[in-house]
Coordinates of C-alpha atoms (C1' of nucleotides) in Angstrom, one line a residue:
Chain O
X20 CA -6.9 -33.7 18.7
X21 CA -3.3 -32.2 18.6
X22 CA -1.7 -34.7 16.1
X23 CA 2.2 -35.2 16.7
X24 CA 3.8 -33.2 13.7
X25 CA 6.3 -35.1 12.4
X26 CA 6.2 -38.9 11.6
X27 CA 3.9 -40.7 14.4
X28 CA 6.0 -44.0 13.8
X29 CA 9.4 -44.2 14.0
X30 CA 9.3 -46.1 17.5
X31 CA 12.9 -45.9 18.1
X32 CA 15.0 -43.0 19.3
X33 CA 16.6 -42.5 15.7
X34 CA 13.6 -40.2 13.3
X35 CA 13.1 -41.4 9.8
X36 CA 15.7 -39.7 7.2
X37 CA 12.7 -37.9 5.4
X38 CA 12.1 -36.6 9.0
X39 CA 15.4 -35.1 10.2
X40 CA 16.0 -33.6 6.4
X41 CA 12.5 -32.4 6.7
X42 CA 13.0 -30.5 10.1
X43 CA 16.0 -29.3 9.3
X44 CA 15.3 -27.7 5.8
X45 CA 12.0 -25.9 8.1
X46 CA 14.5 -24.4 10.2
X47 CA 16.7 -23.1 8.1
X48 CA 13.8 -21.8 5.8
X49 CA 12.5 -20.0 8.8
X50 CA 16.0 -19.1 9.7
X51 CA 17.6 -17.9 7.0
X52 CA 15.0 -17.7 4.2
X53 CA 14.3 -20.0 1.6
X54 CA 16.5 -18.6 -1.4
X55 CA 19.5 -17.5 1.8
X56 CA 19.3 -21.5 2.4
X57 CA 21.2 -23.8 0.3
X58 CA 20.4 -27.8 0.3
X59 CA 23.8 -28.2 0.9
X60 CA 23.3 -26.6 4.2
X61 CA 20.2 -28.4 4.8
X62 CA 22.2 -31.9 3.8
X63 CA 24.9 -31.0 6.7
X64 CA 22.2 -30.0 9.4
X65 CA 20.4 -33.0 9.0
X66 CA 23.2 -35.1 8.5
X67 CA 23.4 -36.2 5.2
X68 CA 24.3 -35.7 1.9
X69 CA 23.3 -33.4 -0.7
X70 CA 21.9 -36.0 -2.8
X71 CA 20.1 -38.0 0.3
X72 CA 18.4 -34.8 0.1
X73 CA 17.1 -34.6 -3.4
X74 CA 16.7 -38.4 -2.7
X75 CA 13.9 -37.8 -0.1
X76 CA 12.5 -34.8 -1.9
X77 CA 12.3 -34.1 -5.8
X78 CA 13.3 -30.3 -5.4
X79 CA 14.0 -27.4 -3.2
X80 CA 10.9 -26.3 -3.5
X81 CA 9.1 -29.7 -3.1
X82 CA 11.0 -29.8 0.2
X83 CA 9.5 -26.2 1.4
X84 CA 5.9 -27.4 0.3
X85 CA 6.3 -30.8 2.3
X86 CA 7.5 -28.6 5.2
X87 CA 4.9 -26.1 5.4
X88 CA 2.5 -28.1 4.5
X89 CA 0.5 -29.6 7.2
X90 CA 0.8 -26.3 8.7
X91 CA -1.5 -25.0 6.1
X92 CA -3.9 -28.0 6.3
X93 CA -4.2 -27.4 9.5
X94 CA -4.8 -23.4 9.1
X95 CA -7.5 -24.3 6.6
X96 CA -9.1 -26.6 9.4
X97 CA -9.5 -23.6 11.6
X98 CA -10.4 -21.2 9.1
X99 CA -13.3 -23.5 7.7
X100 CA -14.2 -23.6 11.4
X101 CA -14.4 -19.9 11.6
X102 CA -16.4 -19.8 8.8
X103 CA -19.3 -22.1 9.7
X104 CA -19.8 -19.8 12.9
X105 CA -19.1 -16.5 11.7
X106 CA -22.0 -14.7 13.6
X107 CA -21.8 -16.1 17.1
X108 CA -20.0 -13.2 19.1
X109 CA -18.6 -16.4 21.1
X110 CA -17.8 -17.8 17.9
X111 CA -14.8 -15.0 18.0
X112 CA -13.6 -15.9 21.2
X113 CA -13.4 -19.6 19.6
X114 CA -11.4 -18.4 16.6
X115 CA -8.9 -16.6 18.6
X116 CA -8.1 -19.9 20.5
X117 CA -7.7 -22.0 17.6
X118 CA -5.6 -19.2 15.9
X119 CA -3.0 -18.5 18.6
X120 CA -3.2 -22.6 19.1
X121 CA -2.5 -22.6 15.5
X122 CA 0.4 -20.0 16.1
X123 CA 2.0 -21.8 18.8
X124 CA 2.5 -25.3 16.8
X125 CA 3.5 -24.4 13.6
X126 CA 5.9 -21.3 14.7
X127 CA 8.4 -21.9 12.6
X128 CA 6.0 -22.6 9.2
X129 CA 4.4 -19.7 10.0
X130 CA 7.5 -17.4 10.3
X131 CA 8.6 -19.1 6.7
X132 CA 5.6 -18.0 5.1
X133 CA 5.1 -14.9 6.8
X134 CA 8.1 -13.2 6.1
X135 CA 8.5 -14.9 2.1
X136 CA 4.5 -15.4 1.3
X137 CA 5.5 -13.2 -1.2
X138 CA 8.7 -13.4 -2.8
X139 CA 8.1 -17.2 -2.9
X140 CA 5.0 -17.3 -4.9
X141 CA 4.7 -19.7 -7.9
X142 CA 5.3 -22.6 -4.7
X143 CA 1.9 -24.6 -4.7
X144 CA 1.8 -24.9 -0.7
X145 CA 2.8 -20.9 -0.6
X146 CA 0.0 -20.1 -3.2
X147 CA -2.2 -22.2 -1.4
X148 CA -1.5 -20.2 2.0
X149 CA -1.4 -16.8 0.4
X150 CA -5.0 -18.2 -0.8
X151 CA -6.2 -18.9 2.6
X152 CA -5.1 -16.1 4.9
X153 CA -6.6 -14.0 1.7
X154 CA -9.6 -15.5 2.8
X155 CA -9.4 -15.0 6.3
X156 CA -8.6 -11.4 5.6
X157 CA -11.1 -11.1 3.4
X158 CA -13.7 -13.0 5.0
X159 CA -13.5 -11.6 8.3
X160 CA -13.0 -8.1 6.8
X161 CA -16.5 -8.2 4.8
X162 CA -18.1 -6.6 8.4
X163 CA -16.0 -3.9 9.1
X164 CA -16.2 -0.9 7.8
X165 CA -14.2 1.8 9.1
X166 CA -10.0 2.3 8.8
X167 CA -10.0 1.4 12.2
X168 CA -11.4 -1.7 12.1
X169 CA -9.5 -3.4 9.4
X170 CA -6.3 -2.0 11.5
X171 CA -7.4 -3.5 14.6
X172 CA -7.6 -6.8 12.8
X173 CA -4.6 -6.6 11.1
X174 CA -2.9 -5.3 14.2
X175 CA -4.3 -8.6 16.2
X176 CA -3.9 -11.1 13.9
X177 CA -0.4 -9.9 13.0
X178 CA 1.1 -8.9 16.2
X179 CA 0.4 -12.0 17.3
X180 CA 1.7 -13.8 14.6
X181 CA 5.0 -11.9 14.4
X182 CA 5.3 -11.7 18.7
X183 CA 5.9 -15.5 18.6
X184 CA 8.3 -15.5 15.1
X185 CA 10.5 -12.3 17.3
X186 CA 10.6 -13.7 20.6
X187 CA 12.7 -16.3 18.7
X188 CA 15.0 -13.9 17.3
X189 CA 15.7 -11.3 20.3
X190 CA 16.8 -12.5 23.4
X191 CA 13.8 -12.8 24.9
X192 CA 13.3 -15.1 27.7
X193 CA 11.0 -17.8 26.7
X194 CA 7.9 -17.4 28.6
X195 CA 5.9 -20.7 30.2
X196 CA 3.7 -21.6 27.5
X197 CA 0.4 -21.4 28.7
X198 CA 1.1 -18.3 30.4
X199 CA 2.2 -16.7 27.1
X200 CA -1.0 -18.8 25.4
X201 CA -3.8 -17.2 27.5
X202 CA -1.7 -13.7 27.5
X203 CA -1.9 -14.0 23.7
X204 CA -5.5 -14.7 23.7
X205 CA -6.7 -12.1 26.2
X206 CA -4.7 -9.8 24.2
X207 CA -6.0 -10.4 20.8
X208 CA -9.2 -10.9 22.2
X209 CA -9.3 -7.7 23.8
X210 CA -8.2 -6.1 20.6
X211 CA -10.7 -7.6 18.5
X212 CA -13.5 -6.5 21.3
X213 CA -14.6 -3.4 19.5
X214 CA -15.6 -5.0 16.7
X215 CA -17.5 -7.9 18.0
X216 CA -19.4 -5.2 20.2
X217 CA -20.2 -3.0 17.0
X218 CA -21.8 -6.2 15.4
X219 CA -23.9 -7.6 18.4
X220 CA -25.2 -3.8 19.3
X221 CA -26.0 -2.6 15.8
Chain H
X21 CA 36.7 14.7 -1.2
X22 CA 35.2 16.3 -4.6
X23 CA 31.5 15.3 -3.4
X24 CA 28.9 14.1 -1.6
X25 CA 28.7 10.4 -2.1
X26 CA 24.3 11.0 -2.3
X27 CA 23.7 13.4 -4.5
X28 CA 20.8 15.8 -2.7
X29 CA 21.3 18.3 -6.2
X30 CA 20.5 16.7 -9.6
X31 CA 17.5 19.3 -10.1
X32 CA 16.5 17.4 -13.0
X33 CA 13.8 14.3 -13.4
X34 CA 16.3 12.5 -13.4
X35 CA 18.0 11.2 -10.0
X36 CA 21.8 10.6 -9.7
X37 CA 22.5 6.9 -10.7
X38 CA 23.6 6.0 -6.7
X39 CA 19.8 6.8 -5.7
X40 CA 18.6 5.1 -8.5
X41 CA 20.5 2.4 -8.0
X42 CA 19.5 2.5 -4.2
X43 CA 15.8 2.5 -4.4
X44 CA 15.9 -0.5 -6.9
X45 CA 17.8 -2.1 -4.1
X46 CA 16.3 -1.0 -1.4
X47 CA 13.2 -2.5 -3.1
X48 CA 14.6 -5.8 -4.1
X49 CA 15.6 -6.3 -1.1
X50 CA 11.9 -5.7 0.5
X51 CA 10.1 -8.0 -1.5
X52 CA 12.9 -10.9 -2.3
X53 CA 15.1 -10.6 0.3
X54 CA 18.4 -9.9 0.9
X55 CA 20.4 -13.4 -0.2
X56 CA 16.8 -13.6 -2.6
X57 CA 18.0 -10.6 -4.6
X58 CA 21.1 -10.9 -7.1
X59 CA 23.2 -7.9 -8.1
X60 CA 22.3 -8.3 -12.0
X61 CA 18.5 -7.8 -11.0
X62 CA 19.2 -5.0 -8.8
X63 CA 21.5 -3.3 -12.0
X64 CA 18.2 -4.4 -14.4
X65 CA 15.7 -2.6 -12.4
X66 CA 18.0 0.7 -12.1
X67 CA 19.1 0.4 -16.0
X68 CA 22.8 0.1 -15.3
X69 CA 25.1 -3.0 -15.4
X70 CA 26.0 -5.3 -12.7
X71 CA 29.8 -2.9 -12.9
X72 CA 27.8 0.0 -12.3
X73 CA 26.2 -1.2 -9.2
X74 CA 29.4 -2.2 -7.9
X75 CA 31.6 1.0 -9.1
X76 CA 28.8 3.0 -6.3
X77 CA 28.8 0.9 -3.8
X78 CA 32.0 -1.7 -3.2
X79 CA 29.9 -4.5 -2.1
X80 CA 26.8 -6.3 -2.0
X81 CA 26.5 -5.4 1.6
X82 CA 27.7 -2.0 1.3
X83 CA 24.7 -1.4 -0.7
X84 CA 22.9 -3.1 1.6
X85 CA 23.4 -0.6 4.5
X86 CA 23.3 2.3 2.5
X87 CA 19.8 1.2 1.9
X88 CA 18.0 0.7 5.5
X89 CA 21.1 3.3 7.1
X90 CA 19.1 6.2 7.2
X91 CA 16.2 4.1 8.6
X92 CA 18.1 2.9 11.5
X93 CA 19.4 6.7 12.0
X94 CA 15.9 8.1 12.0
X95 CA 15.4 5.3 14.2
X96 CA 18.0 5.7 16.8
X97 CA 17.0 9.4 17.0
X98 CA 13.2 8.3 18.5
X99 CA 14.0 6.1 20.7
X100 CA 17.2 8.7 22.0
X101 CA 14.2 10.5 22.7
X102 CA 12.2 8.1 24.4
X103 CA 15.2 7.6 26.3
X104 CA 15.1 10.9 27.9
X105 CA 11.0 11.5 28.4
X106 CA 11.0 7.8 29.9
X107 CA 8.6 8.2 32.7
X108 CA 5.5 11.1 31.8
X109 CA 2.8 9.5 30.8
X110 CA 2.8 12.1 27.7
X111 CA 6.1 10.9 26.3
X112 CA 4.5 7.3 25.7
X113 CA 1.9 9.4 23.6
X114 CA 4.5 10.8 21.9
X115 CA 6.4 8.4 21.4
X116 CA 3.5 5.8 19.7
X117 CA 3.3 9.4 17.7
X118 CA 6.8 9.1 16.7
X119 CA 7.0 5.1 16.2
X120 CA 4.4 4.8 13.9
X121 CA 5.8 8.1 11.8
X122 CA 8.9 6.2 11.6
X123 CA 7.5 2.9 10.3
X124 CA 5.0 5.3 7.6
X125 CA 7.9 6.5 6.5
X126 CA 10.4 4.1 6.5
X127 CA 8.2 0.9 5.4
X128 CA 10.6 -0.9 2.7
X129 CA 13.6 -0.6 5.3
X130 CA 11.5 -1.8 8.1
X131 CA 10.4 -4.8 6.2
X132 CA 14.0 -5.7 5.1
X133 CA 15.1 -5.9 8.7
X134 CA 12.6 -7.1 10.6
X135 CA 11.9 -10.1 8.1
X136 CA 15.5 -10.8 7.8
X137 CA 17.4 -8.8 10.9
X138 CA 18.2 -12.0 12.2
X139 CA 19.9 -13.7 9.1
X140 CA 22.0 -10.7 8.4
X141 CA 23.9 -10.7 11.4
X142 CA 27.6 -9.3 10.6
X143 CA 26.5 -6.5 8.1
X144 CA 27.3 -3.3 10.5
X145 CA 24.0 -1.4 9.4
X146 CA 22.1 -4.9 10.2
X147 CA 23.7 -5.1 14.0
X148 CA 23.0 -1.4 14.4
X149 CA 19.4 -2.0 14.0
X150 CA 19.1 -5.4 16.1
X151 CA 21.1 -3.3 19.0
X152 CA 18.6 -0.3 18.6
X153 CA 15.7 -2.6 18.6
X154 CA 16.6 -4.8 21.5
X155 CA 17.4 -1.4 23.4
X156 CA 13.9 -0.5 22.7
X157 CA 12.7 -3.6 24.0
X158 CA 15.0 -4.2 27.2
X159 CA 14.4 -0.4 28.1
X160 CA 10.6 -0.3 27.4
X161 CA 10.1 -4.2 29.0
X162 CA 12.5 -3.1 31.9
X163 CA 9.2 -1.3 33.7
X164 CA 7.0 -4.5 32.9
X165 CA 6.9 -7.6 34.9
X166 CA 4.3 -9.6 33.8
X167 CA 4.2 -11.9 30.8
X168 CA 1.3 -10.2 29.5
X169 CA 2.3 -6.9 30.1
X170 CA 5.5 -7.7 27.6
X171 CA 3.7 -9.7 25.4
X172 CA 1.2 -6.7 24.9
X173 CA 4.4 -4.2 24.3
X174 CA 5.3 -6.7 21.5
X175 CA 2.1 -7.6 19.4
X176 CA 1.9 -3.9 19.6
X177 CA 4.8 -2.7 18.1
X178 CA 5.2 -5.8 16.4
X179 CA 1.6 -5.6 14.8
X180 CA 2.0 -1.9 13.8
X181 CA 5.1 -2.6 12.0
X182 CA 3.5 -6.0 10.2
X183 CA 0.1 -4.2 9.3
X184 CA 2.1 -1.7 7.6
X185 CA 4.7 -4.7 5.6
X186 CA 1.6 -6.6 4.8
X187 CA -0.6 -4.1 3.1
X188 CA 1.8 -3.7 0.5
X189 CA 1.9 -8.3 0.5
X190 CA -2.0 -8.4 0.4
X191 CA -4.3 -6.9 -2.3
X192 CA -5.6 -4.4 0.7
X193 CA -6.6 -1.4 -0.4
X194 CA -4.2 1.7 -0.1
X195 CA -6.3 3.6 2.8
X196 CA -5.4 7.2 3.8
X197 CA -2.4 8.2 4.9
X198 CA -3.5 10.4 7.1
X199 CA -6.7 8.1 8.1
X200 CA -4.3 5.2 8.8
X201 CA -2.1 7.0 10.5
X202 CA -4.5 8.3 13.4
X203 CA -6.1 4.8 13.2
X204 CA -2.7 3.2 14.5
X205 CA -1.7 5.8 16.9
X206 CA -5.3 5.0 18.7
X207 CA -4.7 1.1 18.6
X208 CA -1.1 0.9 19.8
X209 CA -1.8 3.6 22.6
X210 CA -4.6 1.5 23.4
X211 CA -2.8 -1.6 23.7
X212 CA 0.0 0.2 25.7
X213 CA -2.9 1.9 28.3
X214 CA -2.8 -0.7 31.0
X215 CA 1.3 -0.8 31.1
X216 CA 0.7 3.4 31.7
X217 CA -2.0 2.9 33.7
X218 CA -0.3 0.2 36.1
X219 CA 2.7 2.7 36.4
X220 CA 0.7 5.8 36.9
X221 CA -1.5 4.5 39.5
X222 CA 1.2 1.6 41.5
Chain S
dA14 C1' 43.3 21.0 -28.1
dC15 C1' 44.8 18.5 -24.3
dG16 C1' 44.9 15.7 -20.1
dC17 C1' 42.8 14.3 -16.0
dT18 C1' 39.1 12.3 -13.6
dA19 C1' 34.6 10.4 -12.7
dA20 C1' 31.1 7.4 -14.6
dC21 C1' 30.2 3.3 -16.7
dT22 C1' 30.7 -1.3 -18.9
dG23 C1' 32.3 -6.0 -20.9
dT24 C1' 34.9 -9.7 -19.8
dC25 C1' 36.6 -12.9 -16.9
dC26 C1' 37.3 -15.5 -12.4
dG27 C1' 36.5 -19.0 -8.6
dA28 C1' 32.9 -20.5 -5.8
dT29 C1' 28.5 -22.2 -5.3
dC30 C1' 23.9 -22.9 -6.8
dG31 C1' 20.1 -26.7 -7.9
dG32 C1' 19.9 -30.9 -10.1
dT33 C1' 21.3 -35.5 -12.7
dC34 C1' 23.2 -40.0 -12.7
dA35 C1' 25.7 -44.2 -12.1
dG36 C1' 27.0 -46.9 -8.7
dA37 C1' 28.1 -48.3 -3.7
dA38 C1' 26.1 -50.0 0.6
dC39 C1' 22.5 -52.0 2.9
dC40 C1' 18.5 -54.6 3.9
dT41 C1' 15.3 -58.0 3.0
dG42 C1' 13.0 -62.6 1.5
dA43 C1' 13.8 -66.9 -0.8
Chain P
dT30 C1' 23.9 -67.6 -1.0
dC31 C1' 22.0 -64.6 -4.1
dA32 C1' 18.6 -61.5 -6.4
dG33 C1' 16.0 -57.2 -5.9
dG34 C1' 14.8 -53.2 -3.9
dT35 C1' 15.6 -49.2 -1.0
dT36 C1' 18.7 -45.9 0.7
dC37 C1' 22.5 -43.2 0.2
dT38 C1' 26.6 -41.0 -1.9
dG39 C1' 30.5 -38.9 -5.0
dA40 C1' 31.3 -37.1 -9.3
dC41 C1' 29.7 -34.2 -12.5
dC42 C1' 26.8 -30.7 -15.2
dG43 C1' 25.3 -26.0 -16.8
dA44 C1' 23.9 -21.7 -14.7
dT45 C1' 24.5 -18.1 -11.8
dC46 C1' 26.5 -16.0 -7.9
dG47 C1' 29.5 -11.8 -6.0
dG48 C1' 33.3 -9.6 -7.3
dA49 C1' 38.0 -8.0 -9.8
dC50 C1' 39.9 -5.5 -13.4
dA51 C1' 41.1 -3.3 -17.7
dG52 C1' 39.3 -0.4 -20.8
dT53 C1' 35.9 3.0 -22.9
dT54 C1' 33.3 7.1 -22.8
dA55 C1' 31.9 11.8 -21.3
dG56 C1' 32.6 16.1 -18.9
dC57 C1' 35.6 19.8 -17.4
dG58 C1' 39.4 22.8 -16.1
dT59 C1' 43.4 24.6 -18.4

DNA sequence: ACGCTAACTGTCCGATCGGTCAGAACCTGA
DNA sequence: TCAGGTTCTGACCGATCGGACAGTTAGCGT
């Protein structure tokens, strides 16, 4: 199931030029935002030139939408999941698995358009990921009522989310990562308990 | 010499030009970024010129720090008191109390450097905040040994302070301050309750 | 009325931005 | 060997960046 993200050819040790350009620009977007990165400093990263660059990709901003891309496909996969199986209470448990799955692979996507979903909209692949965690929100929000409840989502879903984009930027020790995957899971599970109880009692 | 360099008087409607100036920075900077937000857009949105900006404060980064200073201040004092109230099990109450008081009131600065803390490194004010947070972190994670156990400490804290920066991102509805506010304090002190537990009972 | 000073602005500067374009270098098949 | 296509690059463009600086305006003590 789990895809290699980058170019599945290239059989030799050397990535394709689209490639390296393409995993540079991601970091420094996640890095150093997209308007505090330059393509010149995207061109040295990777290794070439400034033109190579705008060779490879049409724009700056065609080069953010080809790198978060397949991050949001790949969101909208688990999200369309979610929503086939919304009442299940095991259902949940599913979700959370896919999400922090989701979390863990695309880490650096995810802190890009976390942290600049909004100053960066007008982008196609950033609309179209505003679009989709709109629905999340608002499609796993539908059932809850109270203050509390919303929070406790928002809480989960975002603690999570920003837990793996800080451990990056502290000095935290990088935890084993399926120790830090089930933690995760247990955790956001745990938070999301109350609600999942309210709907299968009530 | 002659004055205070923040005007607290001006009686009037209308603020002195350095807070104006300030808040249209302070905002710019929220919601674009930091190397996203140009001087002539912060001088439009205060109704000065570019000069103006830069006759109050000498520099694009001076301004920056004047803006998310008091932030980090407010923020330093908490966590001084943490600091002394480290092992009752009331002091973590209070503490959570405190914590989410300070990201209520401090939202725009909390969302400047904790989207881009870590691509800011060399402004003072910037480094004064990392150092604060990652003294909240060592100090807090010092008592916790197991991955979840940090992990939980961070989607927390972490999920407080992202809840908060992404209601203004999403269309949420504006709840209650005073609703929210409780709402939060319950979540985070429930998601710290086994780290007090473990200590309280081991 | 005068001069001093703080507040404010227009103009200019070098650097860098994203992007265009013509051509160099390289690889292929014929 | 050579033609044709792909890849890559240096030179260049207008716009905008942060910032310097001289000058204008307004307020105030004398």
């Amino acid at each position: 199931m789990t895809t290699s993200r980058i170019e599945p050819e290239a059989p030799s040790h050397r990535q394709s030029a689209s490639a390296e350009i393409l995993g540079a620009a991601l970091e420094q977007f996640a890095t150093a935002g997209f308007a505090g990165t330059s393509l010149q400093q995207i061109a040295d990263a990777a290794g070439y030139s400034k033109s190579s660059v705008l060779y490879h990709f049409t724009s700056k901003e065609a080069l953010l939408e080809a790198a978060i891309g397949p991050a949001v496909d790949r969101l909208e996969n688990v999200l369309s999941g979610l929503a086939r199986l919304r009442e299940s209470s095991e259902a949940r448990e599913l979700f959370v698995e896919e999400f922090i799955d989701f979390l863990l692979e695309y880490r650096l996507e995810v802190h890009t358009f976390i942290n600049q979903g909004q100053s960066l909209v007008g982008i196609p692949g950033i609309d179209r990921a505003n679009a989709v965690l709109g629905g999340l929100t608002s499609s796993f929000a539908a059932g809850l009522t109270t203050v509390e409840e919303k929070l406790r989502f928002g809480v989960a879903l975002g603690g999570a989310a920003y837990e793996l984009v800080a451990s990056m930027n502290f000095g935290d020790e990088e935890f084993p990562h399926e120790e830090r995957r089930s933690a995760l899971i247990t955790i956001v599970s745990e938070l999301l308990a109350p609600i999942q109880n309210r709907q299968t009692t009530a």
